[in-house]
Amino acid sequence: MLKTQPLHSSLSIVRLVTAFIAGASTALSFAPYEIWAIFPLALSFALWQSHTLTAKQSLYYWLSFGFGYFAIGISWVHVSIDTFGGMPIFVSIILMALLALYLAIYPAITGYLLNKLSRTAKHTLNPYLTYLGLFPALWVLTEWLRGWVLTGFPWIWAGYSQTLGPLSEFASFIGALGLSFVVALVAGSLMLLTQKRVFPVLIILPILALSAWAAPQLNPISASGKTVKVALVQGNIPQSMKWEPDALWPTMLKYMDLTREQFDDASSVDIVIWPEAAIPAPEAMVEDFLLNANQVANMNNTAIITGIISHQQKDFYNSLIVLGNHHQKQQQSADYIVGGTNEFKKHHLLPIGEFVPLGDLLRPIAPFFNLPMSSFQRGDYTQPNLIALGYHVAPAICYEIAFPEQVRASVTNETDMLLTVSNDAWFGTSNGPLQHMEIAQMRAIEMGKPLLRGTNNGITAVVDPHGRITDAIPQFETGVLVTNVALYQGETWFRKIGQLPLLILCGLLMLFGVRNVLRK
């Protein structure tokens, strides 16, 4: 029989507040702070404070932890709702709180199941299996679900807290979600330390230290000796002007003028990158401009990859197209034609921003549901690489870079580079664009490919396959980043196996907890 819970184990307001604070502290593990040790410490504190609670109490405790985790960690979402959504401040705060509360459900499920599966009336699961197996498995499975349910929101996974940490290159084997498992494993080890079980810390921490040293040595990628000269154009177009009809031609001419400056050099660039929706109009509407840019690129032995709105029948797509030379640096004529095939259509659309669920019901309610170009259709999940001067480029538009399996599906044996373009002007000077950059860095590590990131107002940067930013230009400035990008050969283990082995492992570990309940 279970004994009556002692007074100190009851769920109090103080305990809920400290849970919220612990969750909120995890924001310091992500960009721009990058204090990678905070996340496992916050998790271990939450495990220690909640381990005497009942399953129901654990649910509320971890809900409070999750609410702090997301209310502070993604507070930048409020900027787009308040500044560009046309909502009164109190309404935008309520919407932000509801989003954070929804996301907090996933840590709450972890806390509830950890308690429910590890303790029954007749049997308590071995604490080593509870904190070193069941807890990391549940944390990873709920993070994975968060990245999938309702189109998914895989932002600030625990693994991203290690992007600039000592374990970052381990992601080339196990991915960001695998690093989440490691973070939870460390937290479980520290929890056992509070119970005077020193053995896990003495074993796990040295193994992780050895892994941090060995991962770069065992990574099968290597420099190919080839380079490609790229120019990433940051137009810095104010979001308030971007979709104004009168600003269309000034915007396009600004990008063209900034690009022409790069052609004065005797060794002109190979590939020019314009950001997401750099041309804020349907392709057919600006055909004359595109054909002119196409010829300019051809004459200068260059390809221009630009964001644009493509149009097929009655459907609009957030797309990337390639102007100029597709197959070789020097060609007699350019390859681009309106409605051509060397094009990428965004698949993973952002709810509200790019499509509105139940739009007929929601659009009349508030301007927030009528943001410009919020009626896109989605492209195919897997699409061919873009080809520019014979280089194969695996693209992801904006939010798509947060989905590792989708990026992985786009990378082939011929892929030379990853490309992500974005317009983060929606989020002002908040941490959102910095976290977005951090996520892109993780994709470069996972895939073992250099990554180009072109944005409207920053961060525009080049990342090497080890996740390091090699070149960048400041946010909120008009400029062009010109650099030689080293290409790599080889295939990372994560590129080969993806997330499936990790998810199978977590499923098997969870079965131990289920077996514990069935023994009831």
XYZ file of C-alpha atoms in Angstrom:
520
model
C 0.000 0.000 0.000
C 1.171 3.514 -0.740
C 1.783 5.635 2.319
C 0.130 9.032 2.723
C 2.193 11.700 1.022
C 4.108 13.809 3.582
C 3.345 17.497 3.836
C 6.557 18.554 2.106
C 5.548 16.661 -1.052
C 2.281 18.531 -1.573
C 1.985 20.806 -4.578
C 2.190 24.400 -3.381
C 2.109 27.769 -5.072
C 5.787 28.215 -4.203
C 6.628 24.964 -5.938
C 4.685 25.986 -9.059
C 6.428 29.365 -9.127
C 9.871 27.782 -8.832
C 8.886 25.367 -11.608
C 7.995 28.340 -13.805
C 11.316 30.034 -12.972
C 13.260 26.856 -13.730
C 11.499 26.555 -17.097
C 12.053 30.238 -17.875
C 15.775 29.906 -17.103
C 16.191 27.515 -20.052
C 15.883 30.524 -22.391
C 19.468 31.348 -21.392
C 20.617 28.117 -23.054
C 19.576 29.339 -26.501
C 20.699 32.193 -28.732
C 21.830 34.830 -28.099
C 22.991 33.712 -24.623
C 24.171 30.151 -25.417
C 24.813 29.132 -21.785
C 24.490 25.468 -22.694
C 24.812 24.067 -19.145
C 21.624 25.735 -17.908
C 19.193 23.401 -19.665
C 20.336 20.121 -18.019
C 20.613 21.927 -14.670
C 17.045 23.254 -14.981
C 15.737 19.793 -15.879
C 17.575 18.141 -12.990
C 16.194 20.749 -10.575
C 12.664 20.057 -11.844
C 13.180 16.307 -11.464
C 14.435 16.759 -7.907
C 11.594 19.081 -6.896
C 8.857 16.925 -8.424
C 10.030 13.419 -7.544
C 7.846 13.176 -4.396
C 4.674 14.351 -6.119
C 1.777 12.231 -7.268
C 1.135 11.736 -10.981
C -1.564 14.427 -11.016
C 0.636 16.856 -9.103
C 3.520 16.130 -11.477
C 1.259 17.013 -14.388
C 0.624 20.482 -12.975
C 4.229 20.938 -11.886
C 5.652 20.182 -15.333
C 2.899 22.236 -16.963
C 4.174 25.208 -14.958
C 7.764 24.349 -15.941
C 6.734 24.166 -19.594
C 4.797 27.419 -19.389
C 7.917 29.232 -18.173
C 10.016 27.404 -20.789
C 7.907 28.656 -23.694
C 6.475 31.925 -22.378
C 10.029 33.264 -22.074
C 11.804 31.129 -24.698
C 9.526 32.111 -27.601
C 8.315 35.478 -26.308
C 9.470 36.925 -29.653
C 6.274 35.556 -31.272
C 4.465 38.391 -29.547
C 6.277 40.934 -31.742
C 4.626 39.732 -34.936
C 1.195 39.456 -33.300
C 1.346 42.904 -31.703
C 3.311 44.926 -34.269
C 2.114 43.429 -37.547
C -1.035 41.534 -36.558
C -3.116 44.578 -35.686
C -4.159 43.134 -32.316
C -4.659 45.170 -29.118
C -1.833 44.567 -26.665
C -3.958 42.631 -24.153
C -5.308 40.349 -26.899
C -1.816 39.649 -28.246
C -0.617 38.792 -24.726
C -3.540 36.390 -24.261
C -2.790 34.711 -27.611
C 0.873 34.406 -26.676
C -0.055 32.899 -23.294
C -2.382 30.384 -24.953
C 0.380 29.322 -27.350
C 2.841 28.878 -24.462
C 0.220 26.947 -22.489
C -0.432 24.618 -25.408
C 3.289 23.926 -25.854
C 3.641 23.375 -22.097
C 1.355 20.350 -22.437
C 4.262 18.331 -23.828
C 6.591 18.677 -20.788
C 3.474 18.095 -18.640
C 2.872 14.770 -20.402
C 6.500 13.843 -19.740
C 6.182 14.595 -16.019
C 2.871 12.777 -15.690
C 3.982 9.640 -17.546
C 7.326 9.557 -15.720
C 5.444 9.322 -12.441
C 2.684 7.032 -13.695
C 4.964 4.536 -15.421
C 7.674 4.390 -12.761
C 5.487 3.972 -9.667
C 2.550 1.675 -8.952
C 0.896 0.457 -5.761
C 3.046 -2.675 -5.742
C 6.260 -1.766 -7.494
C 8.607 1.153 -8.111
C 10.821 1.126 -11.175
C 14.553 1.020 -10.592
C 15.687 4.660 -10.181
C 18.500 4.158 -12.666
C 16.055 3.015 -15.315
C 13.635 5.791 -14.330
C 16.062 8.703 -14.712
C 18.568 7.336 -17.211
C 16.112 5.552 -19.480
C 12.461 6.443 -19.018
C 12.874 10.191 -18.503
C 15.146 10.825 -21.550
C 12.870 8.623 -23.670
C 9.701 10.460 -22.643
C 11.341 13.864 -23.097
C 12.479 12.990 -26.624
C 9.168 11.412 -27.647
C 7.177 14.440 -26.491
C 9.596 16.808 -28.242
C 9.198 14.766 -31.401
C 5.407 14.932 -31.055
C 5.597 18.703 -30.585
C 7.441 18.869 -33.897
C 4.694 16.918 -35.634
C 1.235 17.553 -34.103
C -0.813 20.386 -35.695
C 1.863 20.789 -38.433
C 4.548 20.912 -35.723
C 6.498 23.511 -33.765
C 9.976 22.041 -33.126
C 11.429 25.317 -31.849
C 13.901 25.358 -28.915
C 14.241 21.603 -28.615
C 16.577 20.853 -25.723
C 19.217 19.725 -28.231
C 19.499 23.209 -29.710
C 20.854 24.421 -26.383
C 24.046 22.539 -27.316
C 24.579 24.162 -30.744
C 27.667 25.969 -29.493
C 28.357 23.577 -26.638
C 31.039 20.887 -26.418
C 28.671 18.167 -27.683
C 27.547 20.040 -30.804
C 29.351 17.828 -33.335
C 27.781 14.749 -31.791
C 24.703 15.914 -33.744
C 26.346 14.635 -36.945
C 25.635 11.156 -35.518
C 22.406 11.552 -33.531
C 20.892 14.878 -34.629
C 19.336 17.650 -32.550
C 16.762 15.274 -31.087
C 19.564 12.923 -30.070
C 21.213 15.795 -28.251
C 17.891 16.333 -26.448
C 18.218 12.735 -25.220
C 21.752 13.468 -23.991
C 20.625 16.641 -22.185
C 17.853 14.699 -20.442
C 20.318 11.887 -19.641
C 22.679 14.359 -17.939
C 19.740 15.832 -16.020
C 18.756 12.335 -14.867
C 22.335 11.642 -13.749
C 22.389 14.840 -11.697
C 19.035 13.869 -10.181
C 20.505 10.529 -9.065
C 23.439 12.432 -7.588
C 21.001 14.183 -5.223
C 20.029 10.683 -4.013
C 23.698 9.887 -3.332
C 23.962 7.665 -6.385
C 27.299 8.830 -7.707
C 27.964 6.004 -10.156
C 26.000 7.452 -13.177
C 27.849 10.773 -13.022
C 31.216 9.036 -12.773
C 30.422 6.928 -15.840
C 28.198 9.094 -18.063
C 30.070 12.400 -17.860
C 33.456 10.892 -18.881
C 31.741 9.021 -21.727
C 30.174 12.268 -22.950
C 33.517 14.061 -22.668
C 35.130 11.307 -24.736
C 32.281 11.540 -27.274
C 32.775 15.297 -27.570
C 36.432 14.710 -28.396
C 35.840 11.741 -30.717
C 32.895 13.062 -32.746
C 34.955 15.431 -34.947
C 37.585 12.733 -35.446
C 35.047 10.107 -36.524
C 32.916 12.399 -38.660
C 33.312 10.995 -42.226
C 33.059 14.345 -44.012
C 36.129 16.114 -45.402
C 36.905 19.164 -47.513
C 36.803 18.406 -51.234
C 39.241 21.190 -52.104
C 36.610 22.967 -54.212
C 35.092 26.359 -53.435
C 32.212 28.411 -54.795
C 32.058 32.192 -54.611
C 28.687 33.408 -53.350
C 27.083 36.784 -52.722
C 24.197 36.961 -50.258
C 22.212 40.162 -50.635
C 20.524 41.636 -47.554
C 18.059 44.239 -48.813
C 16.807 45.375 -45.378
C 13.339 46.234 -46.703
C 11.044 47.428 -43.867
C 8.255 44.936 -43.229
C 5.695 47.741 -43.360
C 6.715 48.444 -46.988
C 7.392 44.947 -48.244
C 3.947 44.177 -49.625
C 2.988 47.721 -50.639
C 2.307 47.877 -54.426
C 4.195 51.181 -54.725
C 7.287 49.567 -53.166
C 7.476 46.655 -55.616
C 9.726 48.182 -58.278
C 11.968 50.090 -55.817
C 12.468 46.794 -53.947
C 13.376 44.795 -57.054
C 15.690 47.519 -58.372
C 17.439 47.706 -55.006
C 18.294 44.006 -55.163
C 19.410 44.324 -58.776
C 21.606 47.355 -58.047
C 23.255 45.656 -55.064
C 23.922 42.619 -57.256
C 25.382 44.584 -60.199
C 28.042 46.004 -57.897
C 29.466 42.484 -57.579
C 29.893 42.171 -61.349
C 32.479 44.953 -61.520
C 35.089 42.587 -60.108
C 37.079 40.627 -62.696
C 36.353 37.415 -60.783
C 32.617 37.791 -60.444
C 30.621 35.697 -58.037
C 29.243 32.293 -59.010
C 25.920 32.337 -57.173
C 23.901 35.292 -55.887
C 21.283 34.708 -53.182
C 18.260 36.955 -52.705
C 16.105 36.199 -49.624
C 12.601 34.848 -49.171
C 10.052 36.795 -51.248
C 12.750 39.260 -52.311
C 10.462 39.775 -55.307
C 7.139 40.273 -53.511
C 4.879 39.601 -56.483
C 3.627 36.711 -58.615
C 6.176 35.545 -61.177
C 4.024 36.381 -64.209
C 3.442 39.956 -62.980
C 7.165 40.814 -63.073
C 8.153 38.792 -66.134
C 10.013 41.675 -67.806
C 12.162 42.292 -64.746
C 12.946 38.581 -64.363
C 13.957 38.142 -67.998
C 16.244 41.185 -67.757
C 17.869 39.851 -64.558
C 18.157 36.487 -66.276
C 20.197 38.012 -69.119
C 22.352 40.080 -66.750
C 23.227 36.945 -64.798
C 24.049 35.049 -67.993
C 26.355 37.795 -69.289
C 28.225 37.753 -65.970
C 28.510 33.933 -65.793
C 26.330 33.858 -62.696
C 23.148 32.342 -61.315
C 20.727 34.255 -59.089
C 18.560 32.296 -56.653
C 15.662 34.436 -55.475
C 12.539 34.138 -53.417
C 9.344 34.915 -55.320
C 5.625 34.133 -55.442
C 5.020 31.478 -58.082
C 1.591 30.880 -59.563
C -0.026 27.804 -61.093
C -3.643 28.018 -62.168
C -5.391 29.488 -59.105
C -2.724 28.476 -56.588
C 0.090 30.613 -55.198
C 3.331 29.246 -53.727
C 6.144 30.690 -51.644
C 8.986 29.694 -53.966
C 12.607 29.918 -55.019
C 13.662 30.171 -58.672
C 17.048 30.251 -60.423
C 17.843 33.023 -62.910
C 20.811 32.957 -65.263
C 23.003 29.916 -65.863
C 21.761 26.644 -64.437
C 24.297 24.081 -65.667
C 27.651 25.770 -66.340
C 29.437 28.963 -65.429
C 29.718 30.018 -69.077
C 26.710 29.454 -71.328
C 25.644 30.990 -74.613
C 22.208 31.708 -73.210
C 20.443 31.723 -69.875
C 18.200 28.834 -68.833
C 15.402 30.519 -66.900
C 11.892 30.612 -68.304
C 8.727 31.735 -66.507
C 7.086 28.702 -64.928
C 10.183 26.548 -65.432
C 11.172 23.420 -63.550
C 14.294 24.573 -61.701
C 12.115 25.799 -58.852
C 11.389 24.995 -55.211
C 7.951 25.454 -53.640
C 7.761 25.703 -49.874
C 6.140 22.653 -48.313
C 5.951 23.356 -44.588
C 3.792 26.450 -44.343
C 3.546 28.593 -41.224
C 0.028 28.598 -39.722
C -1.587 32.066 -39.825
C 1.445 33.579 -41.594
C 1.131 31.509 -44.795
C -2.175 29.712 -44.450
C -5.118 30.200 -42.117
C -6.868 27.097 -40.772
C -10.630 27.670 -40.872
C -9.882 30.842 -42.794
C -13.506 31.606 -43.703
C -14.317 31.696 -39.997
C -11.211 33.462 -38.664
C -10.380 36.051 -41.337
C -13.384 38.332 -40.550
C -12.455 38.399 -36.854
C -9.218 40.430 -36.893
C -6.467 41.818 -39.180
C -4.112 39.265 -37.605
C -5.736 36.570 -39.746
C -5.345 38.634 -42.912
C -1.585 39.069 -43.061
C -0.223 39.683 -46.588
C 0.203 36.508 -48.659
C -1.382 34.201 -46.051
C -3.139 31.961 -48.577
C -0.303 29.854 -49.993
C -0.541 26.264 -51.167
C 2.139 23.768 -50.142
C 4.690 22.191 -52.472
C 5.726 18.543 -52.403
C 7.507 17.175 -49.334
C 10.487 16.001 -51.409
C 11.621 18.105 -54.373
C 14.738 18.106 -56.562
C 17.676 20.270 -55.571
C 18.003 23.637 -57.227
C 20.806 23.704 -59.802
C 22.931 26.821 -60.202
C 26.059 26.749 -62.421
C 25.999 22.960 -62.011
C 26.040 23.122 -58.208
C 23.273 21.241 -56.418
C 21.615 23.256 -53.662
C 19.156 21.761 -51.119
C 16.758 24.568 -50.146
C 14.524 25.246 -47.157
C 12.405 28.364 -46.956
C 12.233 30.080 -43.552
C 10.440 27.846 -41.013
C 11.272 24.657 -42.941
C 14.850 24.674 -41.689
C 13.494 23.674 -38.250
C 12.426 20.240 -39.542
C 15.497 17.970 -39.703
C 13.829 15.053 -41.474
C 12.451 17.314 -44.202
C 15.885 18.855 -44.784
C 17.392 15.367 -44.731
C 14.914 14.241 -47.399
C 16.126 17.059 -49.660
C 19.827 16.215 -49.373
C 21.145 13.794 -51.997
C 24.575 12.378 -52.776
C 24.986 15.220 -55.284
C 24.074 18.040 -52.895
C 26.855 20.606 -52.530
C 25.252 23.106 -50.160
C 22.234 23.755 -47.977
C 20.352 26.999 -48.544
C 17.813 28.627 -46.281
C 16.212 31.972 -47.048
C 14.002 33.915 -44.698
C 12.342 37.201 -43.899
C 12.630 37.614 -40.130
C 11.610 41.270 -40.219
C 8.355 40.074 -38.641
C 10.198 39.671 -35.334
C 12.072 42.963 -35.057
C 15.015 43.082 -32.664
C 13.835 40.058 -30.648
C 15.650 36.767 -30.100
C 13.579 35.026 -32.780
C 15.984 35.567 -35.718
C 18.943 34.578 -33.523
C 17.273 31.317 -32.525
C 16.390 30.764 -36.202
C 20.078 31.095 -37.072
C 20.974 28.650 -34.287
C 18.588 26.058 -35.731
C 20.128 26.491 -39.194
C 23.593 25.902 -37.728
C 22.382 22.574 -36.319
C 21.158 21.473 -39.780
C 24.646 22.121 -41.189
C 26.158 19.832 -38.526
C 23.576 17.100 -39.076
C 23.970 17.060 -42.853
C 27.711 17.711 -43.025
C 27.212 20.445 -45.634
C 28.011 24.157 -45.736
C 24.895 26.253 -45.287
C 24.023 29.587 -46.867
C 21.463 31.735 -45.084
C 20.042 34.718 -46.953
C 17.624 37.031 -45.159
C 15.945 40.366 -45.687
C 17.366 42.046 -42.586
C 19.586 39.452 -40.879
C 21.057 37.180 -39.886
C 22.661 36.678 -43.317
C 25.552 34.252 -42.909
C 27.561 31.261 -44.119
C 27.928 28.234 -41.833
C 30.497 25.458 -42.204
C 29.605 21.749 -41.685
C 30.744 21.999 -38.063
C 28.077 24.590 -37.268
C 30.467 27.540 -37.106
C 29.483 30.850 -38.685
C 32.398 31.647 -40.992
C 31.057 34.914 -42.444
C 28.112 37.180 -41.614
C 26.878 40.731 -41.993
C 25.138 42.702 -39.227
C 21.402 42.687 -38.766
C 19.279 45.642 -39.874
C 21.786 46.881 -42.440
C 21.706 46.899 -46.220
C 24.660 44.938 -47.509
C 26.120 42.089 -49.532
C 28.100 39.216 -48.043
C 30.677 37.982 -50.581
C 32.723 34.943 -49.641
C 34.274 31.742 -50.946
C 32.471 28.704 -49.560
C 34.489 25.506 -49.142
C 32.658 22.391 -50.330
C 32.774 19.027 -48.548
C 32.473 15.367 -49.437
C 31.249 12.406 -47.418
C 28.020 11.600 -45.592
C 27.290 12.019 -41.885
C 25.742 9.192 -39.907
C 22.662 11.282 -39.224
C 22.228 11.864 -42.948
C 22.269 8.066 -43.368
C 20.010 6.968 -40.511
C 17.989 10.014 -39.411
C 15.834 10.040 -36.280
C 14.210 6.604 -36.599
C 16.760 4.563 -34.562
C 16.535 7.089 -31.719
C 12.720 7.003 -31.729
C 12.751 3.191 -31.692
C 15.160 3.226 -28.731
C 12.930 5.685 -26.854
C 9.872 3.571 -27.613
C 11.564 0.470 -26.198
C 12.648 2.331 -23.065
C 9.090 3.538 -22.545
C 7.919 -0.078 -22.762
C 9.841 -0.817 -19.552
C 7.606 1.699 -17.827
C 4.500 0.218 -19.431
C 5.634 -3.235 -18.247
C 5.956 -1.810 -14.735
C 2.317 -0.698 -14.849
C 1.156 -4.046 -16.247
C 2.810 -5.826 -13.303
C 0.120 -4.133 -11.216
